[in-house]
C-alpha cells in the first residue's frame, strides 16, 4: 500500500504528507522487473538478484512518486529513476531511490530497508536512517518544531563515535524518529534533535538543536541551560 493511502501512518507523518506533500506517477512494476540491472563493488555488471528486484518493487509501491518539501526547502523526492541500477556496497545491495533536497544529493535504500548516503567518493558510505519510515518520522517531527525558537551547537567527535550529551533534563526519546545519524527527544513543548552533519574529515561533526515552543520562552530565553 502506498504511504499516501495508508491509514495506519502516525498523525505526524500524515500531517507532513497532507501539508507539504504530493504524489506523482510511480514506475510500473513490470518496468522495474524488465529494466532492473546491477553492478558489483568493482562496477562490473552482474545479474541482479531477485531479492533486490523485490526490494525495488516494494519501495516503488510504497513510496514511488512521493514528494514533500517545507517552505524554503528543495524537498525530498522518492522514486526509482534512470537506469534502475542496483549496486553492491559494504552494507549489501542498494539502489538510488531518494533525492535529498537538503543535501541536493542522491540517497540509497539498502535491500534490508536502511537508508545510506556517500555524497561522492572517497567519502565514507554512511547509514543515515534505519528505515524510510524512520526518516519520514524524523522529518515530520522537524516540521512540527522547525519554526520554534531554538539554539544550535556543533559537536566534534572521533570518526564513527556518537556524541555524549547529558540526558537528565532532556524530553523523552522519540524511538520512531530516531536512527543511527538522527536522534530526537520531544515532549510536545520542547524538542532536541541530534544529527550527523559531516563525516568526511578527520572527525565527525554532529549538530545539536534545542527547540522550545514560544509559550515556553521567557524574555527571549530558551529553557536549555
PDB file of C-alpha atoms in Angstrom:
ATOM      1  CA  UNK A   1       0.000   0.000   0.000  1.00  0.00           C
ATOM      2  CA  UNK A   2       1.312   3.435  -0.910  1.00  0.00           C
ATOM      3  CA  UNK A   3       2.069   5.558   2.127  1.00  0.00           C
ATOM      4  CA  UNK A   4      -0.374   8.244   0.967  1.00  0.00           C
ATOM      5  CA  UNK A   5      -3.184   5.648   1.156  1.00  0.00           C
ATOM      6  CA  UNK A   6      -2.113   4.017   4.434  1.00  0.00           C
ATOM      7  CA  UNK A   7      -4.459   4.929   7.315  1.00  0.00           C
ATOM      8  CA  UNK A   8      -2.038   3.461   9.863  1.00  0.00           C
ATOM      9  CA  UNK A   9       0.719   6.075   9.458  1.00  0.00           C
ATOM     10  CA  UNK A  10       1.321   8.245  12.503  1.00  0.00           C
ATOM     11  CA  UNK A  11      -0.565  11.554  12.859  1.00  0.00           C
ATOM     12  CA  UNK A  12       2.708  13.489  12.476  1.00  0.00           C
ATOM     13  CA  UNK A  13       3.600  11.778   9.199  1.00  0.00           C
ATOM     14  CA  UNK A  14       0.031  12.147   7.964  1.00  0.00           C
ATOM     15  CA  UNK A  15       0.205  15.877   8.683  1.00  0.00           C
ATOM     16  CA  UNK A  16       3.573  16.123   6.893  1.00  0.00           C
ATOM     17  CA  UNK A  17       2.135  14.460   3.790  1.00  0.00           C
ATOM     18  CA  UNK A  18      -1.111  16.427   3.732  1.00  0.00           C
ATOM     19  CA  UNK A  19       0.514  19.787   4.469  1.00  0.00           C
ATOM     20  CA  UNK A  20       3.743  19.600   2.475  1.00  0.00           C
ATOM     21  CA  UNK A  21       3.448  16.532   0.249  1.00  0.00           C
ATOM     22  CA  UNK A  22       2.192  15.476  -3.144  1.00  0.00           C
ATOM     23  CA  UNK A  23       2.155  12.269  -5.158  1.00  0.00           C
ATOM     24  CA  UNK A  24       3.168  11.850  -8.767  1.00  0.00           C
ATOM     25  CA  UNK A  25       3.266   8.790 -11.019  1.00  0.00           C
ATOM     26  CA  UNK A  26       5.425   5.868  -9.891  1.00  0.00           C
ATOM     27  CA  UNK A  27       7.347   3.473 -12.147  1.00  0.00           C
ATOM     28  CA  UNK A  28       5.290   0.373 -13.082  1.00  0.00           C
ATOM     29  CA  UNK A  29       6.329  -2.928 -11.530  1.00  0.00           C
ATOM     30  CA  UNK A  30       6.888  -4.612 -14.898  1.00  0.00           C
ATOM     31  CA  UNK A  31       9.288  -1.872 -15.941  1.00  0.00           C
ATOM     32  CA  UNK A  32      11.387  -2.478 -12.820  1.00  0.00           C
ATOM     33  CA  UNK A  33      11.416  -6.224 -13.432  1.00  0.00           C
ATOM     34  CA  UNK A  34      12.378  -5.761 -17.082  1.00  0.00           C
ATOM     35  CA  UNK A  35      14.960  -2.974 -16.822  1.00  0.00           C
ATOM     36  CA  UNK A  36      16.449  -3.590 -13.369  1.00  0.00           C
ATOM     37  CA  UNK A  37      20.206  -4.241 -13.504  1.00  0.00           C
ATOM     38  CA  UNK A  38      23.128  -4.448 -11.081  1.00  0.00           C
ATOM     39  CA  UNK A  39      26.878  -3.927 -10.671  1.00  0.00           C
ATOM     40  CA  UNK A  40      29.222  -5.346  -8.050  1.00  0.00           C
ATOM     41  CA  UNK A  41      31.648  -3.348  -5.879  1.00  0.00           C
ATOM     42  CA  UNK A  42      34.119  -3.057  -8.774  1.00  0.00           C
ATOM     43  CA  UNK A  43      31.445  -1.626 -11.073  1.00  0.00           C
ATOM     44  CA  UNK A  44      31.224  -4.823 -13.130  1.00  0.00           C
ATOM     45  CA  UNK A  45      27.722  -5.671 -14.415  1.00  0.00           C
ATOM     46  CA  UNK A  46      26.260  -8.775 -12.747  1.00  0.00           C
ATOM     47  CA  UNK A  47      22.827 -10.428 -12.784  1.00  0.00           C
ATOM     48  CA  UNK A  48      20.505  -8.568 -10.462  1.00  0.00           C
ATOM     49  CA  UNK A  49      19.442 -10.781  -7.521  1.00  0.00           C
ATOM     50  CA  UNK A  50      15.684 -11.484  -7.427  1.00  0.00           C
ATOM     51  CA  UNK A  51      15.585 -10.299  -3.809  1.00  0.00           C
ATOM     52  CA  UNK A  52      16.867  -6.884  -4.904  1.00  0.00           C
ATOM     53  CA  UNK A  53      14.227  -6.641  -7.635  1.00  0.00           C
ATOM     54  CA  UNK A  54      11.635  -7.470  -4.974  1.00  0.00           C
ATOM     55  CA  UNK A  55      13.008  -4.721  -2.704  1.00  0.00           C
ATOM     56  CA  UNK A  56      12.940  -2.186  -5.554  1.00  0.00           C
ATOM     57  CA  UNK A  57       9.369  -3.091  -6.446  1.00  0.00           C
ATOM     58  CA  UNK A  58       8.355  -2.889  -2.779  1.00  0.00           C
ATOM     59  CA  UNK A  59       9.929   0.544  -2.400  1.00  0.00           C
ATOM     60  CA  UNK A  60       8.229   1.905  -5.506  1.00  0.00           C
ATOM     61  CA  UNK A  61       4.847   0.520  -4.482  1.00  0.00           C
ATOM     62  CA  UNK A  62       5.186   2.089  -1.034  1.00  0.00           C
ATOM     63  CA  UNK A  63       6.923   5.403  -1.773  1.00  0.00           C
ATOM     64  CA  UNK A  64       7.172   5.875  -5.547  1.00  0.00           C
ATOM     65  CA  UNK A  65       6.204   9.391  -6.623  1.00  0.00           C
ATOM     66  CA  UNK A  66       6.177  10.778  -3.075  1.00  0.00           C
ATOM     67  CA  UNK A  67       7.437  14.337  -2.759  1.00  0.00           C
ATOM     68  CA  UNK A  68       7.355  16.638   0.238  1.00  0.00           C
ATOM     69  CA  UNK A  69       9.081  19.922   0.891  1.00  0.00           C
ATOM     70  CA  UNK A  70       8.679  22.581   3.556  1.00  0.00           C
ATOM     71  CA  UNK A  71       8.686  26.263   2.538  1.00  0.00           C
ATOM     72  CA  UNK A  72      12.136  27.472   1.505  1.00  0.00           C
ATOM     73  CA  UNK A  73      13.500  23.936   1.025  1.00  0.00           C
ATOM     74  CA  UNK A  74      14.167  21.878  -2.094  1.00  0.00           C
ATOM     75  CA  UNK A  75      12.191  18.929  -0.786  1.00  0.00           C
ATOM     76  CA  UNK A  76      12.516  15.141  -0.762  1.00  0.00           C
ATOM     77  CA  UNK A  77      11.758  13.251  -3.968  1.00  0.00           C
ATOM     78  CA  UNK A  78      11.103   9.492  -3.711  1.00  0.00           C
ATOM     79  CA  UNK A  79      11.160   7.079  -6.623  1.00  0.00           C
ATOM     80  CA  UNK A  80      13.320   4.911  -8.854  1.00  0.00           C
ATOM     81  CA  UNK A  81      14.685   6.716 -11.885  1.00  0.00           C
ATOM     82  CA  UNK A  82      17.243   6.422 -14.674  1.00  0.00           C
ATOM     83  CA  UNK A  83      18.853   3.036 -15.248  1.00  0.00           C
ATOM     84  CA  UNK A  84      17.169   1.272 -12.307  1.00  0.00           C
ATOM     85  CA  UNK A  85      20.643   0.099 -11.345  1.00  0.00           C
ATOM     86  CA  UNK A  86      21.373  -1.604  -8.019  1.00  0.00           C
ATOM     87  CA  UNK A  87      24.930  -1.822  -6.733  1.00  0.00           C
ATOM     88  CA  UNK A  88      26.768  -3.897  -4.195  1.00  0.00           C
ATOM     89  CA  UNK A  89      28.031  -1.919  -1.176  1.00  0.00           C
ATOM     90  CA  UNK A  90      29.800  -2.644   2.102  1.00  0.00           C
ATOM     91  CA  UNK A  91      26.346  -2.998   3.677  1.00  0.00           C
ATOM     92  CA  UNK A  92      24.792  -5.148   0.976  1.00  0.00           C
ATOM     93  CA  UNK A  93      22.805  -4.356  -2.153  1.00  0.00           C
ATOM     94  CA  UNK A  94      21.471  -0.825  -2.550  1.00  0.00           C
ATOM     95  CA  UNK A  95      19.624   1.208  -5.143  1.00  0.00           C
ATOM     96  CA  UNK A  96      19.252   5.009  -5.572  1.00  0.00           C
ATOM     97  CA  UNK A  97      15.688   5.846  -4.581  1.00  0.00           C
ATOM     98  CA  UNK A  98      15.541   9.313  -2.946  1.00  0.00           C
ATOM     99  CA  UNK A  99      16.807  12.749  -3.919  1.00  0.00           C
ATOM    100  CA  UNK A 100      17.526  14.611  -0.677  1.00  0.00           C
ATOM    101  CA  UNK A 101      16.740  18.276  -1.261  1.00  0.00           C
ATOM    102  CA  UNK A 102      18.659  19.453   1.814  1.00  0.00           C
ATOM    103  CA  UNK A 103      21.837  17.754   0.603  1.00  0.00           C
ATOM    104  CA  UNK A 104      20.867  18.095  -3.089  1.00  0.00           C
ATOM    105  CA  UNK A 105      22.182  14.566  -3.435  1.00  0.00           C
ATOM    106  CA  UNK A 106      21.087  11.037  -4.254  1.00  0.00           C
ATOM    107  CA  UNK A 107      20.255   8.736  -1.347  1.00  0.00           C
ATOM    108  CA  UNK A 108      20.335   4.932  -1.465  1.00  0.00           C
ATOM    109  CA  UNK A 109      17.901   2.453   0.024  1.00  0.00           C
ATOM    110  CA  UNK A 110      19.528  -0.830   1.007  1.00  0.00           C
ATOM    111  CA  UNK A 111      17.897  -4.172   0.340  1.00  0.00           C
ATOM    112  CA  UNK A 112      17.197  -4.523   4.077  1.00  0.00           C
ATOM    113  CA  UNK A 113      15.406  -1.142   4.167  1.00  0.00           C
ATOM    114  CA  UNK A 114      18.117   1.058   5.693  1.00  0.00           C
ATOM    115  CA  UNK A 115      18.970   4.383   4.068  1.00  0.00           C
ATOM    116  CA  UNK A 116      22.562   5.356   3.193  1.00  0.00           C
ATOM    117  CA  UNK A 117      24.461   8.161   1.507  1.00  0.00           C
ATOM    118  CA  UNK A 118      28.058   8.727   0.400  1.00  0.00           C
ATOM    119  CA  UNK A 119      27.866  12.158  -1.260  1.00  0.00           C
ATOM    120  CA  UNK A 120      30.840  11.440  -3.564  1.00  0.00           C
ATOM    121  CA  UNK A 121      33.882   9.112  -3.372  1.00  0.00           C
ATOM    122  CA  UNK A 122      36.018   8.761  -1.380  1.00  0.00           C
ATOM    123  CA  UNK A 123      33.599   9.980   1.305  1.00  0.00           C
ATOM    124  CA  UNK A 124      32.562   7.244   3.724  1.00  0.00           C
ATOM    125  CA  UNK A 125      29.363   5.431   2.828  1.00  0.00           C
ATOM    126  CA  UNK A 126      27.187   6.285   5.811  1.00  0.00           C
ATOM    127  CA  UNK A 127      23.983   4.710   7.112  1.00  0.00           C
ATOM    128  CA  UNK A 128      21.802   7.701   7.944  1.00  0.00           C
ATOM    129  CA  UNK A 129      18.385   6.140   8.660  1.00  0.00           C
ATOM    130  CA  UNK A 130      17.358   2.691   9.869  1.00  0.00           C
ATOM    131  CA  UNK A 131      14.366   2.783   7.509  1.00  0.00           C
ATOM    132  CA  UNK A 132      12.455   5.112   5.203  1.00  0.00           C
ATOM    133  CA  UNK A 133       9.667   5.182   7.805  1.00  0.00           C
ATOM    134  CA  UNK A 134      12.105   6.438  10.457  1.00  0.00           C
ATOM    135  CA  UNK A 135      13.350   9.077   8.022  1.00  0.00           C
ATOM    136  CA  UNK A 136       9.773  10.266   7.463  1.00  0.00           C
ATOM    137  CA  UNK A 137       9.086  10.360  11.208  1.00  0.00           C
ATOM    138  CA  UNK A 138      12.198  12.483  11.732  1.00  0.00           C
ATOM    139  CA  UNK A 139      11.207  14.932   9.008  1.00  0.00           C
ATOM    140  CA  UNK A 140       7.648  15.044  10.345  1.00  0.00           C
ATOM    141  CA  UNK A 141       8.914  15.961  13.814  1.00  0.00           C
ATOM    142  CA  UNK A 142      11.188  18.615  12.335  1.00  0.00           C
ATOM    143  CA  UNK A 143       8.138  20.054  10.554  1.00  0.00           C
ATOM    144  CA  UNK A 144       6.480  20.424  13.963  1.00  0.00           C
ATOM    145  CA  UNK A 145       9.429  22.135  15.678  1.00  0.00           C
ATOM    146  CA  UNK A 146      11.222  23.970  12.858  1.00  0.00           C
ATOM    147  CA  UNK A 147       9.543  27.345  13.462  1.00  0.00           C
ATOM    148  CA  UNK A 148      10.081  27.317  17.241  1.00  0.00           C
ATOM    149  CA  UNK A 149      12.866  29.399  18.804  1.00  0.00           C
ATOM    150  CA  UNK A 150      15.988  27.264  19.073  1.00  0.00           C
ATOM    151  CA  UNK A 151      19.682  27.081  19.788  1.00  0.00           C
ATOM    152  CA  UNK A 152      22.216  25.123  17.748  1.00  0.00           C
ATOM    153  CA  UNK A 153      25.543  23.671  18.864  1.00  0.00           C
ATOM    154  CA  UNK A 154      28.235  21.911  16.835  1.00  0.00           C
ATOM    155  CA  UNK A 155      29.833  18.826  18.392  1.00  0.00           C
ATOM    156  CA  UNK A 156      33.062  17.222  17.133  1.00  0.00           C
ATOM    157  CA  UNK A 157      33.800  13.565  17.919  1.00  0.00           C
ATOM    158  CA  UNK A 158      36.154  10.851  16.705  1.00  0.00           C
ATOM    159  CA  UNK A 159      35.211   9.192  13.429  1.00  0.00           C
ATOM    160  CA  UNK A 160      32.368   6.734  13.911  1.00  0.00           C
ATOM    161  CA  UNK A 161      31.704   7.769  17.513  1.00  0.00           C
ATOM    162  CA  UNK A 162      28.430   9.053  18.969  1.00  0.00           C
ATOM    163  CA  UNK A 163      28.408  12.325  20.938  1.00  0.00           C
ATOM    164  CA  UNK A 164      27.705  12.045  24.662  1.00  0.00           C
ATOM    165  CA  UNK A 165      25.113  14.508  25.921  1.00  0.00           C
ATOM    166  CA  UNK A 166      23.581  14.873  29.383  1.00  0.00           C
ATOM    167  CA  UNK A 167      20.179  13.214  29.235  1.00  0.00           C
ATOM    168  CA  UNK A 168      18.811  14.066  32.711  1.00  0.00           C
ATOM    169  CA  UNK A 169      16.852  17.131  31.592  1.00  0.00           C
ATOM    170  CA  UNK A 170      16.018  16.030  28.068  1.00  0.00           C
ATOM    171  CA  UNK A 171      12.422  15.324  26.989  1.00  0.00           C
ATOM    172  CA  UNK A 172      11.529  11.656  26.352  1.00  0.00           C
ATOM    173  CA  UNK A 173      13.259   9.998  23.410  1.00  0.00           C
ATOM    174  CA  UNK A 174      11.141   9.522  20.263  1.00  0.00           C
ATOM    175  CA  UNK A 175      12.033   5.956  19.109  1.00  0.00           C
ATOM    176  CA  UNK A 176      10.123   6.082  15.825  1.00  0.00           C
ATOM    177  CA  UNK A 177      12.018   9.217  14.702  1.00  0.00           C
ATOM    178  CA  UNK A 178      15.436   8.136  15.977  1.00  0.00           C
ATOM    179  CA  UNK A 179      18.080   6.422  13.837  1.00  0.00           C
ATOM    180  CA  UNK A 180      21.849   5.987  13.552  1.00  0.00           C
ATOM    181  CA  UNK A 181      22.516   9.559  12.410  1.00  0.00           C
ATOM    182  CA  UNK A 182      19.338  11.292  13.504  1.00  0.00           C
ATOM    183  CA  UNK A 183      18.143  11.303  17.147  1.00  0.00           C
ATOM    184  CA  UNK A 184      15.089  13.014  18.647  1.00  0.00           C
ATOM    185  CA  UNK A 185      13.722  13.862  22.105  1.00  0.00           C
ATOM    186  CA  UNK A 186      10.299  15.543  22.378  1.00  0.00           C
ATOM    187  CA  UNK A 187       7.539  16.229  24.912  1.00  0.00           C
ATOM    188  CA  UNK A 188       5.126  18.467  22.999  1.00  0.00           C
ATOM    189  CA  UNK A 189       6.645  21.656  24.412  1.00  0.00           C
ATOM    190  CA  UNK A 190      10.380  21.172  23.788  1.00  0.00           C
ATOM    191  CA  UNK A 191      12.376  19.150  21.274  1.00  0.00           C
ATOM    192  CA  UNK A 192      16.033  18.189  20.930  1.00  0.00           C
ATOM    193  CA  UNK A 193      17.495  16.997  17.626  1.00  0.00           C
ATOM    194  CA  UNK A 194      20.975  15.483  17.300  1.00  0.00           C
ATOM    195  CA  UNK A 195      22.054  14.926  13.691  1.00  0.00           C
ATOM    196  CA  UNK A 196      25.240  13.816  11.970  1.00  0.00           C
ATOM    197  CA  UNK A 197      26.251  16.841   9.921  1.00  0.00           C
ATOM    198  CA  UNK A 198      29.665  15.872   8.480  1.00  0.00           C
ATOM    199  CA  UNK A 199      31.508  12.532   8.251  1.00  0.00           C
ATOM    200  CA  UNK A 200      34.227  13.143   5.646  1.00  0.00           C
ATOM    201  CA  UNK A 201      37.032  14.848   7.583  1.00  0.00           C
ATOM    202  CA  UNK A 202      39.386  13.749  10.331  1.00  0.00           C
ATOM    203  CA  UNK A 203      36.456  13.841  12.765  1.00  0.00           C
ATOM    204  CA  UNK A 204      32.674  13.562  12.627  1.00  0.00           C
ATOM    205  CA  UNK A 205      30.635  16.693  13.289  1.00  0.00           C
ATOM    206  CA  UNK A 206      27.168  16.498  14.824  1.00  0.00           C
ATOM    207  CA  UNK A 207      24.654  19.323  15.176  1.00  0.00           C
ATOM    208  CA  UNK A 208      22.571  19.593  18.345  1.00  0.00           C
ATOM    209  CA  UNK A 209      19.438  21.742  18.049  1.00  0.00           C
ATOM    210  CA  UNK A 210      17.260  22.570  21.048  1.00  0.00           C
ATOM    211  CA  UNK A 211      13.739  23.846  20.303  1.00  0.00           C
ATOM    212  CA  UNK A 212      11.041  25.267  22.575  1.00  0.00           C
ATOM    213  CA  UNK A 213       7.524  26.455  21.853  1.00  0.00           C
ATOM    214  CA  UNK A 214       7.232  30.235  22.050  1.00  0.00           C
ATOM    215  CA  UNK A 215       4.996  29.760  25.120  1.00  0.00           C
ATOM    216  CA  UNK A 216       7.942  28.119  26.906  1.00  0.00           C
ATOM    217  CA  UNK A 217      10.313  31.034  26.307  1.00  0.00           C
ATOM    218  CA  UNK A 218      10.540  33.985  28.638  1.00  0.00           C
ATOM    219  CA  UNK A 219      12.099  37.282  27.652  1.00  0.00           C
ATOM    220  CA  UNK A 220      13.705  35.606  24.667  1.00  0.00           C
ATOM    221  CA  UNK A 221      15.366  32.848  26.716  1.00  0.00           C
ATOM    222  CA  UNK A 222      15.078  29.132  25.987  1.00  0.00           C
ATOM    223  CA  UNK A 223      14.667  26.502  28.725  1.00  0.00           C
ATOM    224  CA  UNK A 224      18.034  24.889  27.910  1.00  0.00           C
ATOM    225  CA  UNK A 225      20.905  25.935  30.173  1.00  0.00           C
TER     226      UNK A 225
END
